[in-house]
């Protein structure tokens, strides 16, 4: 019984945290000048919540802002929507959204490599293995040069997908 309590407490605190995050989004929408000041932190929270199972809530919260005239709010909404569409299995829609909204490396800040990884992963999942193999290789080589910039969990995902395709193509050495 004691093993369930920490999990339940962790889940509840994540949900409570998401409620505060949703409230912060409402404030940002009301005053878009606030978004630019906290964009990096907000992007990091979106990745956290999406990976924690809150992609449906994120979709409902931000989908209406993918065409916002404010670049920071649009970046936040597009980033969130791409993750959500991928989670829903709407891979073509996610890729089309990315193509309609070229990323701004300065606005994406810490999440630029995750966003680039998502683009490659979408093409990979859609069966474009040759493109994905080359793109993963480029990301891996670039990551070797800027190891302090790419978050370790994203670098690990890139390496795993690259190794997976090398194995699939019979190019994986022992």
XYZ file of N, CA, C and O in Angstrom:
696
model
N 0.823 -1.192 0.000
C 0.000 0.000 0.000
C 0.867 1.256 0.000
O 0.545 2.246 -0.649
N 1.979 1.240 0.683
C 2.828 2.419 0.745
C 3.460 2.742 -0.612
O 3.831 3.874 -0.855
N 3.551 1.737 -1.504
C 4.131 2.005 -2.820
C 3.174 2.787 -3.709
O 3.601 3.443 -4.645
N 1.874 2.739 -3.438
C 0.919 3.479 -4.252
C 0.865 4.957 -3.891
O 0.606 5.791 -4.738
N 1.106 5.282 -2.654
C 0.986 6.664 -2.215
C 1.906 7.621 -2.968
O 1.427 8.642 -3.469
N 3.209 7.334 -3.120
C 4.046 8.287 -3.850
C 3.596 8.480 -5.299
O 3.582 9.593 -5.800
N 3.173 7.402 -5.966
C 2.711 7.526 -7.346
C 1.466 8.411 -7.402
O 1.362 9.307 -8.225
N 0.512 8.163 -6.509
C -0.715 8.949 -6.477
C -0.398 10.411 -6.187
O -0.936 11.313 -6.821
N 0.492 10.652 -5.260
C 0.878 12.013 -4.920
C 1.562 12.686 -6.105
O 1.263 13.840 -6.429
N 2.425 11.961 -6.785
C 3.111 12.513 -7.949
C 2.103 12.859 -9.039
O 2.146 13.932 -9.622
N 1.154 11.951 -9.307
C 0.149 12.204 -10.337
C -0.666 13.439 -9.981
O -0.885 14.307 -10.805
N -1.083 13.529 -8.745
C -1.916 14.654 -8.313
C -1.149 15.971 -8.423
O -1.676 16.963 -8.892
N 0.113 15.965 -8.036
C 0.872 17.206 -8.107
C 1.091 17.616 -9.565
O 1.081 18.790 -9.888
N 1.253 16.647 -10.468
C 1.388 16.978 -11.888
C 0.101 17.576 -12.420
O 0.115 18.534 -13.170
N -1.040 17.008 -12.018
C -2.317 17.554 -12.459
C -2.504 18.963 -11.910
O -2.909 19.868 -12.641
N -2.214 19.147 -10.623
C -2.331 20.479 -10.032
C -1.429 21.468 -10.749
O -1.824 22.594 -11.030
N -0.226 21.023 -11.058
C 0.720 21.869 -11.774
C 0.174 22.235 -13.144
O 0.297 23.369 -13.600
N -0.462 21.278 -13.821
C -1.032 21.566 -15.137
C -2.135 22.612 -15.040
O -2.262 23.477 -15.910
N -2.931 22.557 -13.989
C -3.995 23.547 -13.799
C -3.387 24.945 -13.701
O -3.884 25.888 -14.327
N -2.286 25.084 -12.972
C -1.611 26.381 -12.878
C -1.020 26.798 -14.226
O -1.046 27.961 -14.597
N -0.498 25.828 -14.962
C 0.044 26.104 -16.288
C -1.063 26.619 -17.214
O -0.875 27.599 -17.937
N -2.214 25.965 -17.192
C -3.340 26.398 -18.023
C -3.764 27.821 -17.658
O -4.065 28.634 -18.534
N -3.737 28.125 -16.373
C -4.065 29.476 -15.915
C -3.039 30.478 -16.441
O -3.394 31.578 -16.878
N -1.770 30.099 -16.434
C -0.721 30.984 -16.945
C -0.922 31.237 -18.439
O -0.738 32.365 -18.911
N -1.335 30.222 -19.181
C -1.597 30.385 -20.613
C -2.702 31.417 -20.821
O -2.608 32.283 -21.698
N -3.737 31.347 -20.019
C -4.826 32.326 -20.135
C -4.321 33.750 -19.905
O -4.729 34.679 -20.602
N -3.410 33.922 -18.952
C -2.831 35.241 -18.708
C -1.973 35.681 -19.890
O -1.987 36.854 -20.273
N -1.230 34.744 -20.464
C -0.388 35.072 -21.606
C -1.222 35.502 -22.810
O -0.855 36.407 -23.532
N -2.337 34.821 -23.014
C -3.206 35.167 -24.137
C -3.783 36.571 -23.930
O -3.901 37.349 -24.876
N -4.105 36.890 -22.694
C -4.649 38.214 -22.395
C -3.598 39.314 -22.564
O -3.917 40.441 -22.917
N -2.334 38.986 -22.306
C -1.253 39.966 -22.432
C -0.061 39.269 -23.087
O 0.818 38.755 -22.399
N -0.031 39.259 -24.427
C 0.978 38.494 -25.151
C 2.401 38.977 -24.887
O 3.360 38.247 -25.153
N 2.576 40.154 -24.321
C 3.933 40.604 -24.000
C 4.569 39.703 -22.941
O 5.787 39.614 -22.843
N 3.753 39.012 -22.165
C 4.270 38.099 -21.136
C 4.866 36.829 -21.731
O 5.738 36.217 -21.146
N 4.375 36.412 -22.901
C 4.821 35.154 -23.502
C 6.313 35.184 -23.791
O 7.045 34.265 -23.451
N 6.790 36.250 -24.425
C 8.204 36.342 -24.778
C 9.124 36.234 -23.582
O 10.204 35.660 -23.670
N 8.685 36.744 -22.446
C 9.503 36.713 -21.238
C 9.671 35.316 -20.681
O 10.654 35.020 -20.016
N 8.715 34.436 -20.933
C 8.733 33.093 -20.339
C 8.631 31.986 -21.377
O 8.304 30.853 -21.034
N 8.904 32.296 -22.630
C 8.677 31.333 -23.704
C 9.470 30.046 -23.516
O 8.926 28.949 -23.654
N 10.742 30.144 -23.180
C 11.567 28.945 -23.014
C 10.997 28.038 -21.930
O 10.859 26.828 -22.126
N 10.635 28.612 -20.800
C 10.061 27.816 -19.715
C 8.735 27.191 -20.135
O 8.452 26.028 -19.815
N 7.938 27.931 -20.888
C 6.648 27.406 -21.327
C 6.831 26.246 -22.319
O 6.124 25.248 -22.244
N 7.773 26.383 -23.240
C 8.048 25.297 -24.187
C 8.516 24.041 -23.457
O 8.102 22.925 -23.786
N 9.369 24.224 -22.463
C 9.840 23.079 -21.674
C 8.688 22.407 -20.941
O 8.638 21.181 -20.842
N 7.742 23.206 -20.430
C 6.585 22.637 -19.721
C 5.671 21.890 -20.701
O 5.099 20.869 -20.357
N 5.534 22.415 -21.913
C 4.698 21.730 -22.904
C 5.272 20.344 -23.192
O 4.536 19.353 -23.224
N 6.583 20.265 -23.391
C 7.200 18.953 -23.621
C 6.953 18.040 -22.421
O 6.588 16.873 -22.567
N 7.136 18.571 -21.220
C 6.925 17.799 -19.991
C 5.494 17.264 -19.915
O 5.273 16.074 -19.671
N 4.511 18.139 -20.125
C 3.110 17.714 -20.021
C 2.721 16.744 -21.134
O 1.985 15.791 -20.896
N 3.186 16.987 -22.341
C 2.865 16.078 -23.447
C 3.408 14.686 -23.160
O 2.716 13.688 -23.357
N 4.638 14.603 -22.682
C 5.235 13.308 -22.350
C 4.601 12.692 -21.113
O 4.716 11.483 -20.898
N 3.943 13.512 -20.307
C 3.262 13.018 -19.113
C 1.807 12.640 -19.363
O 1.075 12.321 -18.426
N 1.364 12.708 -20.611
C 0.016 12.271 -20.935
C -1.017 13.376 -21.058
O -2.207 13.099 -21.205
N -0.605 14.622 -21.033
C -1.554 15.737 -21.077
C -1.695 16.339 -22.472
O -2.074 17.487 -22.622
N -1.403 15.568 -23.542
C -1.439 16.150 -24.882
C -2.852 16.576 -25.276
O -3.019 17.558 -25.965
N -3.862 15.865 -24.834
C -5.238 16.236 -25.166
C -5.595 17.589 -24.546
O -6.205 18.441 -25.194
N -5.181 17.778 -23.296
C -5.442 19.051 -22.631
C -4.663 20.185 -23.298
O -5.177 21.291 -23.453
N -3.430 19.905 -23.704
C -2.634 20.914 -24.404
C -3.298 21.290 -25.730
O -3.351 22.457 -26.102
N -3.797 20.286 -26.423
C -4.468 20.513 -27.703
C -5.640 21.484 -27.512
O -5.765 22.465 -28.244
N -6.462 21.225 -26.529
C -7.607 22.091 -26.267
C -7.207 23.487 -25.817
O -7.894 24.460 -26.110
N -6.103 23.564 -25.152
C -5.645 24.833 -24.575
C -5.026 25.771 -25.608
O -5.227 26.981 -25.559
N -4.275 25.214 -26.569
C -3.463 26.068 -27.442
C -3.773 26.004 -28.933
O -3.263 26.827 -29.691
N -4.591 25.064 -29.373
C -4.793 24.894 -30.817
C -5.331 26.140 -31.502
O -5.063 26.381 -32.673
N -6.074 26.954 -30.802
C -6.653 28.153 -31.393
C -5.659 29.268 -31.681
O -6.019 30.278 -32.278
N -4.395 29.070 -31.302
C -3.413 30.140 -31.448
C -2.326 29.830 -32.479
O -1.348 30.555 -32.569
N -2.514 28.763 -33.272
C -1.490 28.415 -34.265
C -1.372 29.459 -35.369
O -0.354 29.507 -36.061
N -2.386 30.293 -35.520
C -2.336 31.360 -36.522
C -2.216 32.736 -35.890
O -2.483 33.749 -36.539
N -1.813 32.785 -34.640
C -1.681 34.063 -33.935
C -0.687 34.983 -34.647
O 0.308 34.519 -35.213
N -0.954 36.241 -34.608
C -0.026 37.206 -35.200
C 1.204 37.410 -34.321
O 2.237 37.844 -34.807
N 1.083 37.097 -33.041
C 2.225 37.216 -32.137
C 3.130 35.998 -32.324
O 2.702 34.852 -32.138
N 4.386 36.237 -32.692
C 5.321 35.146 -33.005
C 5.553 34.222 -31.809
O 5.644 33.003 -31.973
N 5.650 34.768 -30.612
C 5.894 33.935 -29.428
C 4.704 33.032 -29.126
O 4.871 31.841 -28.868
N 3.511 33.595 -29.172
C 2.316 32.803 -28.901
C 2.114 31.750 -29.991
O 1.772 30.602 -29.714
N 2.355 32.119 -31.255
C 2.241 31.166 -32.362
C 3.260 30.037 -32.198
O 2.942 28.866 -32.395
N 4.496 30.373 -31.810
C 5.531 29.349 -31.592
C 5.091 28.370 -30.513
O 5.212 27.157 -30.667
N 4.571 28.896 -29.429
C 4.083 28.073 -28.331
C 2.963 27.143 -28.816
O 2.985 25.936 -28.556
N 2.017 27.697 -29.569
C 0.870 26.916 -30.033
C 1.278 25.875 -31.080
O 0.819 24.730 -31.024
N 2.129 26.254 -32.029
C 2.553 25.307 -33.066
C 3.352 24.166 -32.441
O 3.143 22.995 -32.764
N 4.277 24.494 -31.543
C 5.069 23.469 -30.858
C 4.147 22.475 -30.156
O 4.283 21.260 -30.307
N 3.183 22.992 -29.424
C 2.240 22.146 -28.712
C 1.400 21.321 -29.669
O 1.219 20.113 -29.481
N 0.902 21.952 -30.703
C 0.008 21.265 -31.638
C 0.730 20.161 -32.406
O 0.162 19.087 -32.638
N 1.980 20.384 -32.780
C 2.749 19.350 -33.485
C 2.882 18.117 -32.598
O 2.669 16.981 -33.041
N 3.211 18.334 -31.334
C 3.346 17.213 -30.398
C 2.004 16.491 -30.248
O 1.937 15.262 -30.275
N 0.936 17.260 -30.122
C -0.386 16.657 -29.941
C -0.831 15.878 -31.176
O -1.329 14.757 -31.052
N -0.656 16.461 -32.347
C -1.044 15.765 -33.572
C -0.265 14.463 -33.742
O -0.819 13.443 -34.168
N 1.015 14.495 -33.387
C 1.821 13.265 -33.454
C 1.258 12.224 -32.492
O 1.136 11.047 -32.825
N 0.909 12.648 -31.295
C 0.348 11.712 -30.307
C -0.983 11.127 -30.761
O -1.300 9.984 -30.447
N -1.771 11.926 -31.483
C -3.050 11.452 -32.005
C -2.881 10.572 -33.238
O -3.846 10.018 -33.742
N -1.657 10.483 -33.764
C -1.413 9.691 -34.955
C -1.701 10.439 -36.243
O -1.716 9.850 -37.321
N -1.912 11.724 -36.148
C -2.179 12.554 -37.328
C -0.850 13.109 -37.847
O -0.582 14.299 -37.806
N -0.024 12.191 -38.340
C 1.344 12.514 -38.713
C 1.422 13.478 -39.889
O 2.226 14.413 -39.881
N 0.600 13.270 -40.902
C 0.603 14.171 -42.060
C 0.183 15.579 -41.659
O 0.746 16.562 -42.147
N -0.809 15.681 -40.782
C -1.249 16.996 -40.313
C -0.145 17.692 -39.525
O 0.065 18.903 -39.662
N 0.558 16.938 -38.695
C 1.652 17.519 -37.908
C 2.767 18.017 -38.821
O 3.284 19.130 -38.638
N 3.127 17.211 -39.811
C 4.177 17.604 -40.745
C 3.752 18.819 -41.568
O 4.544 19.746 -41.778
N 2.509 18.848 -42.008
C 2.002 19.996 -42.777
C 2.028 21.270 -41.930
O 2.391 22.345 -42.423
N 1.676 21.150 -40.663
C 1.720 22.310 -39.762
C 3.146 22.824 -39.614
O 3.385 24.038 -39.639
N 4.094 21.913 -39.502
C 5.499 22.318 -39.391
C 5.965 23.013 -40.668
O 6.721 23.982 -40.607
N 5.533 22.506 -41.799
C 5.958 23.101 -43.068
C 5.334 24.471 -43.286
O 5.951 25.338 -43.891
N 4.134 24.677 -42.781
C 3.494 25.995 -42.884
C 4.090 27.002 -41.905
O 3.904 28.204 -42.056
N 4.770 26.505 -40.891
C 5.312 27.366 -39.834
C 6.785 27.054 -39.604
O 7.125 26.344 -38.653
N 7.667 27.587 -40.457
C 9.098 27.336 -40.250
C 9.519 27.789 -38.848
O 9.048 28.825 -38.366
N 10.356 27.000 -38.229
C 10.730 27.315 -36.850
C 11.718 28.473 -36.781
O 12.483 28.720 -37.695
N 11.655 29.171 -35.681
C 12.591 30.243 -35.376
C 13.462 29.737 -34.236
O 12.989 29.565 -33.109
N 14.733 29.469 -34.530
C 15.640 28.876 -33.535
C 15.740 29.735 -32.280
O 15.855 29.207 -31.173
N 15.683 31.037 -32.430
C 15.774 31.908 -31.251
C 14.545 31.775 -30.366
O 14.655 31.757 -29.141
N 13.377 31.679 -30.976
C 12.160 31.537 -30.179
C 12.070 30.158 -29.542
O 11.638 30.026 -28.400
N 12.470 29.126 -30.268
C 12.400 27.771 -29.713
C 13.460 27.522 -28.651
O 13.300 26.639 -27.815
N 14.539 28.249 -28.703
C 15.588 28.193 -27.685
C 15.995 26.749 -27.359
O 16.469 26.033 -28.215
N 15.789 26.312 -26.129
C 16.191 24.978 -25.670
C 15.502 23.850 -26.429
O 15.986 22.726 -26.444
N 14.366 24.130 -27.034
C 13.571 23.081 -27.678
C 13.810 22.970 -29.178
O 13.156 22.196 -29.852
N 14.754 23.728 -29.716
C 14.978 23.705 -31.163
C 15.372 22.313 -31.655
O 14.897 21.864 -32.701
N 16.182 21.591 -30.903
C 16.591 20.249 -31.339
C 15.431 19.249 -31.207
O 15.305 18.341 -32.015
N 14.618 19.420 -30.206
C 13.449 18.560 -30.067
C 12.499 18.779 -31.248
O 11.980 17.829 -31.829
N 12.304 20.036 -31.621
C 11.434 20.368 -32.744
C 11.987 19.787 -34.044
O 11.258 19.199 -34.833
N 13.279 19.915 -34.240
C 13.921 19.340 -35.427
C 13.812 17.812 -35.408
O 13.570 17.182 -36.436
N 14.016 17.223 -34.235
C 13.880 15.777 -34.082
C 12.450 15.338 -34.429
O 12.254 14.333 -35.123
N 11.453 16.097 -33.971
C 10.065 15.741 -34.264
C 9.798 15.728 -35.768
O 9.111 14.842 -36.272
N 10.360 16.691 -36.473
C 10.175 16.759 -37.922
C 10.750 15.496 -38.590
O 10.111 14.890 -39.434
N 11.956 15.116 -38.177
C 12.582 13.914 -38.737
C 11.781 12.678 -38.344
O 11.533 11.799 -39.172
N 11.363 12.626 -37.094
C 10.605 11.460 -36.631
C 9.291 11.309 -37.397
O 8.893 10.193 -37.727
N 8.634 12.413 -37.698
C 7.394 12.338 -38.468
C 7.646 11.730 -39.848
O 6.904 10.849 -40.291
N 8.694 12.182 -40.511
C 9.027 11.629 -41.832
C 9.390 10.142 -41.699
O 9.033 9.331 -42.549
N 10.096 9.808 -40.621
C 10.465 8.412 -40.342
C 9.204 7.564 -40.173
O 9.059 6.505 -40.792
N 8.279 8.037 -39.350
C 7.054 7.284 -39.089
C 6.163 7.169 -40.328
O 5.387 6.222 -40.453
N 6.300 8.126 -41.233
C 5.538 8.088 -42.482
C 6.214 7.227 -43.549
O 5.725 7.120 -44.666
N 7.348 6.610 -43.201
C 7.998 5.663 -44.098
C 9.120 6.219 -44.948
O 9.653 5.503 -45.790
N 9.506 7.460 -44.741
C 10.598 8.060 -45.523
C 11.927 7.737 -44.823
O 12.590 8.606 -44.262
N 12.300 6.465 -44.858
C 13.459 5.983 -44.114
C 14.779 6.561 -44.606
O 15.667 6.825 -43.799
N 14.927 6.734 -45.904
C 16.182 7.285 -46.424
C 16.398 8.715 -45.945
O 17.497 9.079 -45.525
N 15.347 9.528 -46.016
C 15.452 10.896 -45.502
C 15.789 10.870 -44.004
O 16.683 11.571 -43.548
N 15.030 10.061 -43.255
C 15.206 10.014 -41.805
C 16.613 9.570 -41.418
O 17.217 10.144 -40.515
N 17.146 8.569 -42.123
C 18.491 8.091 -41.819
C 19.507 9.223 -41.967
O 20.335 9.453 -41.080
N 19.448 9.946 -43.072
C 20.369 11.062 -43.295
C 20.164 12.193 -42.302
O 21.133 12.789 -41.811
N 18.904 12.484 -41.992
C 18.617 13.581 -41.065
C 19.034 13.231 -39.635
O 19.587 14.079 -38.918
N 18.785 11.997 -39.203
C 19.247 11.577 -37.873
C 20.774 11.642 -37.806
O 21.343 12.092 -36.807
N 21.428 11.188 -38.866
C 22.890 11.232 -38.901
C 23.377 12.674 -38.765
O 24.310 12.950 -37.998
N 22.755 13.593 -39.471
C 23.132 15.010 -39.378
C 22.934 15.548 -37.965
O 23.782 16.271 -37.446
N 21.810 15.177 -37.344
C 21.556 15.625 -35.971
C 22.586 15.054 -34.999
O 23.057 15.749 -34.100
N 22.948 13.786 -35.190
C 23.954 13.156 -34.322
C 25.301 13.854 -34.485
O 25.970 14.173 -33.493
N 25.698 14.093 -35.732
C 26.980 14.766 -35.972
C 26.986 16.184 -35.427
O 27.975 16.633 -34.846
N 25.882 16.879 -35.596
C 25.780 18.231 -35.054
C 25.812 18.203 -33.527
O 26.426 19.059 -32.891
N 25.158 17.216 -32.953
C 25.107 17.104 -31.492
C 26.487 16.896 -30.891
O 26.772 17.365 -29.786
N 27.352 16.207 -31.619
C 28.716 16.002 -31.128
C 29.457 17.321 -30.982
O 30.342 17.460 -30.136
N 29.083 18.297 -31.800
C 29.745 19.603 -31.755
C 29.166 20.520 -30.682
O 29.848 21.419 -30.200
N 27.905 20.309 -30.342
C 27.227 21.195 -29.389
C 26.588 20.395 -28.249
O 25.431 20.592 -27.916
N 27.352 19.515 -27.652
C 26.802 18.605 -26.641
C 26.177 19.332 -25.459
O 25.280 18.809 -24.822
N 26.635 20.523 -25.158
C 26.084 21.230 -24.003
C 24.776 21.945 -24.325
O 24.135 22.493 -23.442
N 24.347 21.936 -25.593
C 23.132 22.628 -25.992
C 21.935 21.686 -26.076
O 20.824 22.056 -25.733
N 22.152 20.476 -26.516
C 21.055 19.517 -26.691
C 20.783 18.817 -25.360
O 21.678 18.197 -24.784
N 19.538 18.888 -24.891
C 19.199 18.169 -23.653
C 19.480 16.673 -23.815
O 19.205 16.094 -24.881
N 20.035 16.036 -22.792
C 20.424 14.622 -22.896
C 19.299 13.684 -23.322
O 19.526 12.755 -24.086
N 18.088 13.913 -22.861
C 16.989 13.013 -23.226
C 16.639 13.128 -24.712
O 16.246 12.152 -25.330
N 16.822 14.290 -25.290
C 16.562 14.465 -26.720
C 17.688 13.826 -27.525
O 17.452 13.131 -28.516
N 18.920 14.028 -27.084
C 20.071 13.410 -27.753
C 19.938 11.887 -27.744
O 20.182 11.223 -28.748
N 19.493 11.345 -26.631
C 19.299 9.895 -26.518
C 18.231 9.418 -27.502
O 18.409 8.388 -28.162
N 17.135 10.167 -27.627
C 16.087 9.793 -28.577
C 16.626 9.801 -30.006
O 16.330 8.888 -30.788
N 17.401 10.817 -30.346
C 17.985 10.907 -31.686
C 18.891 9.705 -31.948
O 18.809 9.069 -33.000
N 19.755 9.393 -30.976
C 20.664 8.254 -31.134
C 19.914 6.938 -31.300
O 20.289 6.097 -32.135
N 18.869 6.744 -30.518
C 18.095 5.501 -30.602
C 17.418 5.347 -31.959
O 17.438 4.262 -32.559
N 16.826 6.417 -32.453
C 16.161 6.349 -33.758
C 17.180 6.139 -34.877
O 16.928 5.400 -35.829
N 18.324 6.790 -34.765
C 19.380 6.625 -35.764
C 19.876 5.176 -35.767
O 19.985 4.543 -36.822
N 20.121 4.625 -34.590
C 20.580 3.231 -34.491
C 19.511 2.281 -35.028
O 19.836 1.297 -35.709
N 18.261 2.565 -34.749
C 17.160 1.742 -35.243
C 17.167 1.685 -36.769
O 17.034 0.612 -37.365
N 17.341 2.831 -37.409
C 17.355 2.845 -38.875
C 18.617 2.214 -39.447
O 18.564 1.556 -40.487
N 19.750 2.397 -38.776
C 20.975 1.722 -39.224
C 20.778 0.209 -39.207
O 21.164 -0.490 -40.141
N 20.167 -0.274 -38.148
C 19.899 -1.706 -38.023
C 18.933 -2.167 -39.122
O 19.141 -3.190 -39.768
N 17.873 -1.386 -39.335
C 16.886 -1.711 -40.358
C 17.517 -1.798 -41.743
O 17.189 -2.671 -42.538
N 18.460 -0.896 -42.012
C 19.120 -0.848 -43.319
C 20.311 -1.800 -43.407
O 21.007 -1.838 -44.419
N 20.576 -2.545 -42.330
C 21.696 -3.483 -42.338
C 23.047 -2.822 -42.236
O 24.066 -3.403 -42.604
N 23.087 -1.599 -41.738
C 24.332 -0.838 -41.648
C 24.852 -0.753 -40.213
O 25.738 0.036 -39.929
N 24.301 -1.547 -39.327
C 24.696 -1.466 -37.934
C 25.846 -2.427 -37.663
O 25.686 -3.639 -37.763
N 26.993 -1.870 -37.354
C 28.162 -2.707 -37.035
C 28.102 -3.128 -35.579
O 27.612 -2.412 -34.723
N 28.674 -4.300 -35.308
C 28.688 -4.792 -33.926
C 29.567 -3.995 -33.068
O 30.297 -3.338 -32.904
